[in-house]
């Protein structure tokens, strides 16, 4: 057992943080998220040049064959500066799904395009009326004359308007959920993008007999593949939120050291420093859990449960730190011009994109009788 | 640039190395087979463990080299990694083995080993490891709690002796103790109050020492007041140098925090709570099936997991022997989770918890009778060992620079 990063991993972190620091100095982020597509295409290309967009994929598809711990390092640095590039959505979730389910040809085209930075994929899965489900219900797929066509509405779809290719989940005749590839220029595809509270873009995706190509072969229900991809993304998001929480806390402690009221800096008030101490406790406990969950992925353990555990811990910590970071700043914390509120906004978005803390807790509670104790270094995690 | 072969990856990994896994098995086997079942049952049932059971257990551990592994090798220590020490402690707690007496093995033993004279080492260390001497800790006073350095018990040098006057309080298990290690004021005029303190050790039956038990809210007697009236202590019983006692106390309190997360013990409690919640019926159905109860247990389990993982991270970074500043996180959360587990038992017991002081004729099971006294008793864990407010002060100051 060893929870410390090795030299290569530290070098990776430095490279990513260097790139993002140059991309997002000062006011840059506000300008970037103000305009479509809500992230910086140039930064996206640089992430590709560094090999980060192909990090978890095989070398034959332009990837680096790295582990989840490496992916997590990138996600954490993204979170630290609130970089709006859809790393977890495009690489971990959608790319991961294509890589897991797609045919060789599909991987050759789509994964390779993603790794190169020339193709941004998005996963169109959520539907009004469902909550973090692994199956589709509102969008239906039917085959006619050798062509599959999709009909229905997906919303909210992260980066759904900008995406070059959509992976869409749909129910087929027998009630199974399957996955389809829909090209951005497909007929009968209408995408209406808008800005979300955290500055990222989401879209309503309407499909009206839209032609689609099945992702992968066979007629298997893909709920399990979706569950796994969701889980890997939850773990990567746990790291993105750790990065965001770390900055929210350091911004807050810096403010307490400099802001003066009643003739002294705010760090003279124990009521405030104790709250900062509690934020630190939340952060470190969540960090440990996220780190562990990434190691479970790389070890081949039960990623679904590990992801739920990381989700629960980071959800609780994200809310605690996000809310108190604003409170300890006073009024400036709720202004759009100051950074800290945006961290809270982003943490809130991450908290709801793939299941919140109570949702994860309900799943863990359902299985609480299955084991006597939780052994992080034993079955089913290693 | 980032491409790497899977076989090359050496850094982070989750599994224990084969050696550490074997070590874990060895510990598990020892603790579950060599320590008397009756003693382990008493710990499991959260009954008080008597003096004899403590002594017997520690001697079994000491004979096997498992009582003081963190001491210097020449005094019975083992050349273990911090991770192995962690495993040793966790396995001991999981197996419901009463831990070696902290006053001996975590507190005065390491202080004497580090700062004592050769004669003191010879005289005290083997007996301390084997619990031939039972030590108690005389630090706190009625007016010196968190602000320990304001202590007032005095020791005045007269020839070859110190004459001690004053009062200690909260002295845990002083009624079992053979010896006490005390912080005393030897220089009332020191420019800083920390600079006028020394550490003295002496037998509890020295003339002038009086012990008075304090009853706690659970009805138990585990702490005492200790009064000193012209207690004459040979000067050779001064540990280290005169007026350097505060340094030794800080060293000691740093060690006290190691292992304070008590993950193994809380894990055991949650496992028991789950079992009991499945046996207790609420309107004809197992309480464990109540979604609020199962969610509460699941959340505690997850928080304990986070704590355990944090403890493993801290262990990995404390190789130089100094407590990692994040060990304050372990004390803070560890104590809160211990309290949460005891609270869970009371709530699982529900109305049965009122049978707290019933005797064995009661129809209420033993665990339910023990629940509330234990819950009330455990309020102590966020107070002693550096209260949780003191831990927050350390985190805010040392880690966050506030
Ligand atoms: C069951 C039990 C066993 C013990 N065993 C021993 C023993 O064997 N030997 C021994 O020497 N001592 C022992 N202690 C004493 C223990 O170390 C003290 O209780 C502890 O140091 C706190 O001191 P106090 O009780 O005087 O509380 P106080 O220091 O008076 O504190 C009262 C409250 O104020 C808070 N507080 C104090 N200072 C600050 C501050 N600067 N900022 C914010 N909050 C603050 C505290 O956290 C607490 O909540 C034991 C205590 C208990 C309860």
mmCIF file with all atom_site columns, N, CA, C and O in Angstrom, chain A residues 256-301:
data_model
loop_
_atom_site.group_PDB
_atom_site.id
_atom_site.type_symbol
_atom_site.label_atom_id
_atom_site.label_alt_id
_atom_site.label_comp_id
_atom_site.label_asym_id
_atom_site.label_entity_id
_atom_site.label_seq_id
_atom_site.pdbx_PDB_ins_code
_atom_site.Cartn_x
_atom_site.Cartn_y
_atom_site.Cartn_z
_atom_site.occupancy
_atom_site.B_iso_or_equiv
_atom_site.pdbx_formal_charge
_atom_site.auth_seq_id
_atom_site.auth_comp_id
_atom_site.auth_asym_id
_atom_site.auth_atom_id
_atom_site.pdbx_PDB_model_num
ATOM 1   N N  . UNK A 1 256 ? -9.061  35.667 5.194   1.00 0.00 ? 256 UNK A N  1
ATOM 2   C CA . UNK A 1 256 ? -9.101  35.860 6.652   1.00 0.00 ? 256 UNK A CA 1
ATOM 3   C C  . UNK A 1 256 ? -7.824  36.517 7.161   1.00 0.00 ? 256 UNK A C  1
ATOM 4   O O  . UNK A 1 256 ? -7.840  37.243 8.153   1.00 0.00 ? 256 UNK A O  1
ATOM 5   N N  . UNK A 1 257 ? -6.722  36.267 6.489   1.00 0.00 ? 257 UNK A N  1
ATOM 6   C CA . UNK A 1 257 ? -5.449  36.868 6.915   1.00 0.00 ? 257 UNK A CA 1
ATOM 7   C C  . UNK A 1 257 ? -5.335  38.343 6.523   1.00 0.00 ? 257 UNK A C  1
ATOM 8   O O  . UNK A 1 257 ? -4.546  39.065 7.101   1.00 0.00 ? 257 UNK A O  1
ATOM 9   N N  . UNK A 1 258 ? -6.103  38.775 5.547   1.00 0.00 ? 258 UNK A N  1
ATOM 10  C CA . UNK A 1 258 ? -5.902  40.131 5.044   1.00 0.00 ? 258 UNK A CA 1
ATOM 11  C C  . UNK A 1 258 ? -7.064  41.085 5.320   1.00 0.00 ? 258 UNK A C  1
ATOM 12  O O  . UNK A 1 258 ? -6.860  42.266 5.552   1.00 0.00 ? 258 UNK A O  1
ATOM 13  N N  . UNK A 1 259 ? -8.259  40.584 5.294   1.00 0.00 ? 259 UNK A N  1
ATOM 14  C CA . UNK A 1 259 ? -9.428  41.446 5.505   1.00 0.00 ? 259 UNK A CA 1
ATOM 15  C C  . UNK A 1 259 ? -9.474  41.932 6.954   1.00 0.00 ? 259 UNK A C  1
ATOM 16  O O  . UNK A 1 259 ? -9.356  41.124 7.884   1.00 0.00 ? 259 UNK A O  1
ATOM 17  N N  . UNK A 1 260 ? -9.640  43.246 7.133   1.00 0.00 ? 260 UNK A N  1
ATOM 18  C CA . UNK A 1 260 ? -9.700  43.813 8.477   1.00 0.00 ? 260 UNK A CA 1
ATOM 19  C C  . UNK A 1 260 ? -11.102 44.279 8.827   1.00 0.00 ? 260 UNK A C  1
ATOM 20  O O  . UNK A 1 260 ? -11.748 44.954 8.028   1.00 0.00 ? 260 UNK A O  1
ATOM 21  N N  . UNK A 1 261 ? -11.539 43.960 10.025  1.00 0.00 ? 261 UNK A N  1
ATOM 22  C CA . UNK A 1 261 ? -12.750 44.532 10.613  1.00 0.00 ? 261 UNK A CA 1
ATOM 23  C C  . UNK A 1 261 ? -12.491 44.705 12.098  1.00 0.00 ? 261 UNK A C  1
ATOM 24  O O  . UNK A 1 261 ? -11.721 43.931 12.685  1.00 0.00 ? 261 UNK A O  1
ATOM 25  N N  . UNK A 1 262 ? -13.126 45.663 12.704  1.00 0.00 ? 262 UNK A N  1
ATOM 26  C CA . UNK A 1 262 ? -12.906 45.965 14.116  1.00 0.00 ? 262 UNK A CA 1
ATOM 27  C C  . UNK A 1 262 ? -11.422 46.206 14.405  1.00 0.00 ? 262 UNK A C  1
ATOM 28  O O  . UNK A 1 262 ? -10.907 45.858 15.459  1.00 0.00 ? 262 UNK A O  1
ATOM 29  N N  . UNK A 1 263 ? -10.705 46.729 13.411  1.00 0.00 ? 263 UNK A N  1
ATOM 30  C CA . UNK A 1 263 ? -9.311  47.091 13.627  1.00 0.00 ? 263 UNK A CA 1
ATOM 31  C C  . UNK A 1 263 ? -8.317  45.941 13.567  1.00 0.00 ? 263 UNK A C  1
ATOM 32  O O  . UNK A 1 263 ? -7.120  46.148 13.764  1.00 0.00 ? 263 UNK A O  1
ATOM 33  N N  . UNK A 1 264 ? -8.793  44.718 13.303  1.00 0.00 ? 264 UNK A N  1
ATOM 34  C CA . UNK A 1 264 ? -7.865  43.577 13.229  1.00 0.00 ? 264 UNK A CA 1
ATOM 35  C C  . UNK A 1 264 ? -8.211  42.715 12.014  1.00 0.00 ? 264 UNK A C  1
ATOM 36  O O  . UNK A 1 264 ? -9.316  42.797 11.470  1.00 0.00 ? 264 UNK A O  1
ATOM 37  N N  . UNK A 1 265 ? -7.234  41.891 11.608  1.00 0.00 ? 265 UNK A N  1
ATOM 38  C CA . UNK A 1 265 ? -7.547  40.961 10.518  1.00 0.00 ? 265 UNK A CA 1
ATOM 39  C C  . UNK A 1 265 ? -8.504  39.893 11.037  1.00 0.00 ? 265 UNK A C  1
ATOM 40  O O  . UNK A 1 265 ? -8.501  39.551 12.229  1.00 0.00 ? 265 UNK A O  1
ATOM 41  N N  . UNK A 1 266 ? -9.292  39.352 10.129  1.00 0.00 ? 266 UNK A N  1
ATOM 42  C CA . UNK A 1 266 ? -10.354 38.425 10.547  1.00 0.00 ? 266 UNK A CA 1
ATOM 43  C C  . UNK A 1 266 ? -9.813  37.154 11.192  1.00 0.00 ? 266 UNK A C  1
ATOM 44  O O  . UNK A 1 266 ? -10.526 36.478 11.926  1.00 0.00 ? 266 UNK A O  1
ATOM 45  N N  . UNK A 1 267 ? -8.545  36.808 10.899  1.00 0.00 ? 267 UNK A N  1
ATOM 46  C CA . UNK A 1 267 ? -8.017  35.574 11.505  1.00 0.00 ? 267 UNK A CA 1
ATOM 47  C C  . UNK A 1 267 ? -7.786  35.706 13.001  1.00 0.00 ? 267 UNK A C  1
ATOM 48  O O  . UNK A 1 267 ? -7.386  34.757 13.652  1.00 0.00 ? 267 UNK A O  1
ATOM 49  N N  . UNK A 1 268 ? -8.077  36.865 13.558  1.00 0.00 ? 268 UNK A N  1
ATOM 50  C CA . UNK A 1 268 ? -8.031  37.001 15.017  1.00 0.00 ? 268 UNK A CA 1
ATOM 51  C C  . UNK A 1 268 ? -9.314  36.462 15.665  1.00 0.00 ? 268 UNK A C  1
ATOM 52  O O  . UNK A 1 268 ? -9.382  36.342 16.879  1.00 0.00 ? 268 UNK A O  1
ATOM 53  N N  . UNK A 1 269 ? -10.313 36.183 14.856  1.00 0.00 ? 269 UNK A N  1
ATOM 54  C CA . UNK A 1 269 ? -11.581 35.706 15.414  1.00 0.00 ? 269 UNK A CA 1
ATOM 55  C C  . UNK A 1 269 ? -11.646 34.187 15.348  1.00 0.00 ? 269 UNK A C  1
ATOM 56  O O  . UNK A 1 269 ? -11.739 33.599 14.271  1.00 0.00 ? 269 UNK A O  1
ATOM 57  N N  . UNK A 1 270 ? -11.629 33.570 16.543  1.00 0.00 ? 270 UNK A N  1
ATOM 58  C CA . UNK A 1 270 ? -11.594 32.116 16.583  1.00 0.00 ? 270 UNK A CA 1
ATOM 59  C C  . UNK A 1 270 ? -12.852 31.485 15.979  1.00 0.00 ? 270 UNK A C  1
ATOM 60  O O  . UNK A 1 270 ? -12.801 30.388 15.429  1.00 0.00 ? 270 UNK A O  1
ATOM 61  N N  . UNK A 1 271 ? -13.967 32.194 16.066  1.00 0.00 ? 271 UNK A N  1
ATOM 62  C CA . UNK A 1 271 ? -15.197 31.657 15.474  1.00 0.00 ? 271 UNK A CA 1
ATOM 63  C C  . UNK A 1 271 ? -14.983 31.389 13.982  1.00 0.00 ? 271 UNK A C  1
ATOM 64  O O  . UNK A 1 271 ? -15.577 30.476 13.414  1.00 0.00 ? 271 UNK A O  1
ATOM 65  N N  . UNK A 1 272 ? -14.128 32.183 13.362  1.00 0.00 ? 272 UNK A N  1
ATOM 66  C CA . UNK A 1 272 ? -13.875 32.022 11.925  1.00 0.00 ? 272 UNK A CA 1
ATOM 67  C C  . UNK A 1 272 ? -12.766 31.007 11.658  1.00 0.00 ? 272 UNK A C  1
ATOM 68  O O  . UNK A 1 272 ? -12.875 30.181 10.763  1.00 0.00 ? 272 UNK A O  1
ATOM 69  N N  . UNK A 1 273 ? -11.690 31.072 12.445  1.00 0.00 ? 273 UNK A N  1
ATOM 70  C CA . UNK A 1 273 ? -10.583 30.142 12.179  1.00 0.00 ? 273 UNK A CA 1
ATOM 71  C C  . UNK A 1 273 ? -11.013 28.698 12.451  1.00 0.00 ? 273 UNK A C  1
ATOM 72  O O  . UNK A 1 273 ? -10.557 27.785 11.774  1.00 0.00 ? 273 UNK A O  1
ATOM 73  N N  . UNK A 1 274 ? -11.893 28.499 13.415  1.00 0.00 ? 274 UNK A N  1
ATOM 74  C CA . UNK A 1 274 ? -12.368 27.142 13.680  1.00 0.00 ? 274 UNK A CA 1
ATOM 75  C C  . UNK A 1 274 ? -13.189 26.618 12.506  1.00 0.00 ? 274 UNK A C  1
ATOM 76  O O  . UNK A 1 274 ? -13.141 25.438 12.178  1.00 0.00 ? 274 UNK A O  1
ATOM 77  N N  . UNK A 1 275 ? -13.940 27.515 11.890  1.00 0.00 ? 275 UNK A N  1
ATOM 78  C CA . UNK A 1 275 ? -14.715 27.057 10.725  1.00 0.00 ? 275 UNK A CA 1
ATOM 79  C C  . UNK A 1 275 ? -13.775 26.697 9.585   1.00 0.00 ? 275 UNK A C  1
ATOM 80  O O  . UNK A 1 275 ? -14.002 25.723 8.861   1.00 0.00 ? 275 UNK A O  1
ATOM 81  N N  . UNK A 1 276 ? -12.706 27.467 9.447   1.00 0.00 ? 276 UNK A N  1
ATOM 82  C CA . UNK A 1 276 ? -11.719 27.120 8.417   1.00 0.00 ? 276 UNK A CA 1
ATOM 83  C C  . UNK A 1 276 ? -11.066 25.773 8.733   1.00 0.00 ? 276 UNK A C  1
ATOM 84  O O  . UNK A 1 276 ? -10.825 24.956 7.830   1.00 0.00 ? 276 UNK A O  1
ATOM 85  N N  . UNK A 1 277 ? -10.800 25.527 10.008  1.00 0.00 ? 277 UNK A N  1
ATOM 86  C CA . UNK A 1 277 ? -10.206 24.241 10.404  1.00 0.00 ? 277 UNK A CA 1
ATOM 87  C C  . UNK A 1 277 ? -11.144 23.093 10.032  1.00 0.00 ? 277 UNK A C  1
ATOM 88  O O  . UNK A 1 277 ? -10.716 22.052 9.523   1.00 0.00 ? 277 UNK A O  1
ATOM 89  N N  . UNK A 1 278 ? -12.430 23.290 10.263  1.00 0.00 ? 278 UNK A N  1
ATOM 90  C CA . UNK A 1 278 ? -13.394 22.241 9.914   1.00 0.00 ? 278 UNK A CA 1
ATOM 91  C C  . UNK A 1 278 ? -13.456 22.025 8.400   1.00 0.00 ? 278 UNK A C  1
ATOM 92  O O  . UNK A 1 278 ? -13.655 20.902 7.935   1.00 0.00 ? 278 UNK A O  1
ATOM 93  N N  . UNK A 1 279 ? -13.286 23.096 7.645   1.00 0.00 ? 279 UNK A N  1
ATOM 94  C CA . UNK A 1 279 ? -13.256 22.947 6.186   1.00 0.00 ? 279 UNK A CA 1
ATOM 95  C C  . UNK A 1 279 ? -12.057 22.097 5.775   1.00 0.00 ? 279 UNK A C  1
ATOM 96  O O  . UNK A 1 279 ? -12.147 21.240 4.902   1.00 0.00 ? 279 UNK A O  1
ATOM 97  N N  . UNK A 1 280 ? -10.933 22.340 6.435   1.00 0.00 ? 280 UNK A N  1
ATOM 98  C CA . UNK A 1 280 ? -9.738  21.549 6.137   1.00 0.00 ? 280 UNK A CA 1
ATOM 99  C C  . UNK A 1 280 ? -9.978  20.059 6.432   1.00 0.00 ? 280 UNK A C  1
ATOM 100 O O  . UNK A 1 280 ? -9.596  19.180 5.648   1.00 0.00 ? 280 UNK A O  1
ATOM 101 N N  . UNK A 1 281 ? -10.623 19.790 7.545   1.00 0.00 ? 281 UNK A N  1
ATOM 102 C CA . UNK A 1 281 ? -10.914 18.394 7.909   1.00 0.00 ? 281 UNK A CA 1
ATOM 103 C C  . UNK A 1 281 ? -11.778 17.750 6.820   1.00 0.00 ? 281 UNK A C  1
ATOM 104 O O  . UNK A 1 281 ? -11.490 16.649 6.340   1.00 0.00 ? 281 UNK A O  1
ATOM 105 N N  . UNK A 1 282 ? -12.825 18.446 6.410   1.00 0.00 ? 282 UNK A N  1
ATOM 106 C CA . UNK A 1 282 ? -13.698 17.912 5.352   1.00 0.00 ? 282 UNK A CA 1
ATOM 107 C C  . UNK A 1 282 ? -12.912 17.645 4.084   1.00 0.00 ? 282 UNK A C  1
ATOM 108 O O  . UNK A 1 282 ? -13.096 16.616 3.420   1.00 0.00 ? 282 UNK A O  1
ATOM 109 N N  . UNK A 1 283 ? -12.042 18.581 3.726   1.00 0.00 ? 283 UNK A N  1
ATOM 110 C CA . UNK A 1 283 ? -11.277 18.446 2.493   1.00 0.00 ? 283 UNK A CA 1
ATOM 111 C C  . UNK A 1 283 ? -10.362 17.227 2.544   1.00 0.00 ? 283 UNK A C  1
ATOM 112 O O  . UNK A 1 283 ? -10.330 16.418 1.608   1.00 0.00 ? 283 UNK A O  1
ATOM 113 N N  . UNK A 1 284 ? -9.631  17.079 3.627   1.00 0.00 ? 284 UNK A N  1
ATOM 114 C CA . UNK A 1 284 ? -8.669  15.975 3.680   1.00 0.00 ? 284 UNK A CA 1
ATOM 115 C C  . UNK A 1 284 ? -9.354  14.616 3.722   1.00 0.00 ? 284 UNK A C  1
ATOM 116 O O  . UNK A 1 284 ? -8.869  13.657 3.122   1.00 0.00 ? 284 UNK A O  1
ATOM 117 N N  . UNK A 1 285 ? -10.475 14.523 4.415   1.00 0.00 ? 285 UNK A N  1
ATOM 118 C CA . UNK A 1 285 ? -11.195 13.253 4.452   1.00 0.00 ? 285 UNK A CA 1
ATOM 119 C C  . UNK A 1 285 ? -11.731 12.907 3.056   1.00 0.00 ? 285 UNK A C  1
ATOM 120 O O  . UNK A 1 285 ? -11.668 11.767 2.611   1.00 0.00 ? 285 UNK A O  1
ATOM 121 N N  . UNK A 1 286 ? -12.227 13.919 2.364   1.00 0.00 ? 286 UNK A N  1
ATOM 122 C CA . UNK A 1 286 ? -12.744 13.686 1.018   1.00 0.00 ? 286 UNK A CA 1
ATOM 123 C C  . UNK A 1 286 ? -11.602 13.336 0.064   1.00 0.00 ? 286 UNK A C  1
ATOM 124 O O  . UNK A 1 286 ? -11.730 12.453 -0.792  1.00 0.00 ? 286 UNK A O  1
ATOM 125 N N  . UNK A 1 287 ? -10.472 14.011 0.228   1.00 0.00 ? 287 UNK A N  1
ATOM 126 C CA . UNK A 1 287 ? -9.336  13.734 -0.630  1.00 0.00 ? 287 UNK A CA 1
ATOM 127 C C  . UNK A 1 287 ? -8.877  12.272 -0.481  1.00 0.00 ? 287 UNK A C  1
ATOM 128 O O  . UNK A 1 287 ? -8.607  11.587 -1.468  1.00 0.00 ? 287 UNK A O  1
ATOM 129 N N  . UNK A 1 288 ? -8.829  11.818 0.752   1.00 0.00 ? 288 UNK A N  1
ATOM 130 C CA . UNK A 1 288 ? -8.413  10.429 0.987   1.00 0.00 ? 288 UNK A CA 1
ATOM 131 C C  . UNK A 1 288 ? -9.347  9.465  0.268   1.00 0.00 ? 288 UNK A C  1
ATOM 132 O O  . UNK A 1 288 ? -8.899  8.478  -0.326  1.00 0.00 ? 288 UNK A O  1
ATOM 133 N N  . UNK A 1 289 ? -10.638 9.746  0.339   1.00 0.00 ? 289 UNK A N  1
ATOM 134 C CA . UNK A 1 289 ? -11.611 8.830  -0.246  1.00 0.00 ? 289 UNK A CA 1
ATOM 135 C C  . UNK A 1 289 ? -11.519 8.842  -1.771  1.00 0.00 ? 289 UNK A C  1
ATOM 136 O O  . UNK A 1 289 ? -11.603 7.789  -2.411  1.00 0.00 ? 289 UNK A O  1
ATOM 137 N N  . UNK A 1 290 ? -11.325 10.021 -2.347  1.00 0.00 ? 290 UNK A N  1
ATOM 138 C CA . UNK A 1 290 ? -11.219 10.120 -3.808  1.00 0.00 ? 290 UNK A CA 1
ATOM 139 C C  . UNK A 1 290 ? -9.975  9.383  -4.309  1.00 0.00 ? 290 UNK A C  1
ATOM 140 O O  . UNK A 1 290 ? -10.029 8.606  -5.273  1.00 0.00 ? 290 UNK A O  1
ATOM 141 N N  . UNK A 1 291 ? -8.879  9.619  -3.609  1.00 0.00 ? 291 UNK A N  1
ATOM 142 C CA . UNK A 1 291 ? -7.616  8.974  -3.967  1.00 0.00 ? 291 UNK A CA 1
ATOM 143 C C  . UNK A 1 291 ? -7.756  7.459  -3.931  1.00 0.00 ? 291 UNK A C  1
ATOM 144 O O  . UNK A 1 291 ? -7.326  6.736  -4.837  1.00 0.00 ? 291 UNK A O  1
ATOM 145 N N  . UNK A 1 292 ? -8.365  7.001  -2.892  1.00 0.00 ? 292 UNK A N  1
ATOM 146 C CA . UNK A 1 292 ? -8.592  5.566  -2.725  1.00 0.00 ? 292 UNK A CA 1
ATOM 147 C C  . UNK A 1 292 ? -9.455  5.014  -3.865  1.00 0.00 ? 292 UNK A C  1
ATOM 148 O O  . UNK A 1 292 ? -9.144  3.971  -4.441  1.00 0.00 ? 292 UNK A O  1
ATOM 149 N N  . UNK A 1 293 ? -10.517 5.738  -4.195  1.00 0.00 ? 293 UNK A N  1
ATOM 150 C CA . UNK A 1 293 ? -11.419 5.249  -5.245  1.00 0.00 ? 293 UNK A CA 1
ATOM 151 C C  . UNK A 1 293 ? -10.671 5.122  -6.573  1.00 0.00 ? 293 UNK A C  1
ATOM 152 O O  . UNK A 1 293 ? -10.884 4.166  -7.329  1.00 0.00 ? 293 UNK A O  1
ATOM 153 N N  . UNK A 1 294 ? -9.772  6.064  -6.856  1.00 0.00 ? 294 UNK A N  1
ATOM 154 C CA . UNK A 1 294 ? -8.984  5.960  -8.090  1.00 0.00 ? 294 UNK A CA 1
ATOM 155 C C  . UNK A 1 294 ? -8.083  4.733  -8.052  1.00 0.00 ? 294 UNK A C  1
ATOM 156 O O  . UNK A 1 294 ? -7.888  4.053  -9.066  1.00 0.00 ? 294 UNK A O  1
ATOM 157 N N  . UNK A 1 295 ? -7.538  4.461  -6.897  1.00 0.00 ? 295 UNK A N  1
ATOM 158 C CA . UNK A 1 295 ? -6.696  3.271  -6.770  1.00 0.00 ? 295 UNK A CA 1
ATOM 159 C C  . UNK A 1 295 ? -7.517  1.998  -6.942  1.00 0.00 ? 295 UNK A C  1
ATOM 160 O O  . UNK A 1 295 ? -7.026  1.010  -7.486  1.00 0.00 ? 295 UNK A O  1
ATOM 161 N N  . UNK A 1 296 ? -8.772  2.033  -6.483  1.00 0.00 ? 296 UNK A N  1
ATOM 162 C CA . UNK A 1 296 ? -9.639  0.868  -6.679  1.00 0.00 ? 296 UNK A CA 1
ATOM 163 C C  . UNK A 1 296 ? -9.828  0.625  -8.183  1.00 0.00 ? 296 UNK A C  1
ATOM 164 O O  . UNK A 1 296 ? -9.797  -0.514 -8.649  1.00 0.00 ? 296 UNK A O  1
ATOM 165 N N  . UNK A 1 297 ? -9.988  1.698  -8.947  1.00 0.00 ? 297 UNK A N  1
ATOM 166 C CA . UNK A 1 297 ? -10.129 1.544  -10.399 1.00 0.00 ? 297 UNK A CA 1
ATOM 167 C C  . UNK A 1 297 ? -8.891  0.856  -10.965 1.00 0.00 ? 297 UNK A C  1
ATOM 168 O O  . UNK A 1 297 ? -8.987  -0.133 -11.693 1.00 0.00 ? 297 UNK A O  1
ATOM 169 N N  . UNK A 1 298 ? -7.728  1.373  -10.615 1.00 0.00 ? 298 UNK A N  1
ATOM 170 C CA . UNK A 1 298 ? -6.493  0.830  -11.179 1.00 0.00 ? 298 UNK A CA 1
ATOM 171 C C  . UNK A 1 298 ? -6.183  -0.578 -10.685 1.00 0.00 ? 298 UNK A C  1
ATOM 172 O O  . UNK A 1 298 ? -5.441  -1.316 -11.315 1.00 0.00 ? 298 UNK A O  1
ATOM 173 N N  . UNK A 1 299 ? -6.765  -0.940 -9.564  1.00 0.00 ? 299 UNK A N  1
ATOM 174 C CA . UNK A 1 299 ? -6.541  -2.280 -9.016  1.00 0.00 ? 299 UNK A CA 1
ATOM 175 C C  . UNK A 1 299 ? -7.529  -3.290 -9.577  1.00 0.00 ? 299 UNK A C  1
ATOM 176 O O  . UNK A 1 299 ? -7.359  -4.487 -9.399  1.00 0.00 ? 299 UNK A O  1
ATOM 177 N N  . UNK A 1 300 ? -8.591  -2.784 -10.224 1.00 0.00 ? 300 UNK A N  1
ATOM 178 C CA . UNK A 1 300 ? -9.601  -3.690 -10.769 1.00 0.00 ? 300 UNK A CA 1
ATOM 179 C C  . UNK A 1 300 ? -10.634 -4.109 -9.742  1.00 0.00 ? 300 UNK A C  1
ATOM 180 O O  . UNK A 1 300 ? -11.260 -5.154 -9.879  1.00 0.00 ? 300 UNK A O  1
ATOM 181 N N  . UNK A 1 301 ? -10.834 -3.307 -8.709  1.00 0.00 ? 301 UNK A N  1
ATOM 182 C CA . UNK A 1 301 ? -11.826 -3.630 -7.678  1.00 0.00 ? 301 UNK A CA 1
ATOM 183 C C  . UNK A 1 301 ? -13.230 -3.149 -8.055  1.00 0.00 ? 301 UNK A C  1
ATOM 184 O O  . UNK A 1 301 ? -13.479 -2.781 -9.208  1.00 0.00 ? 301 UNK A O  1
#
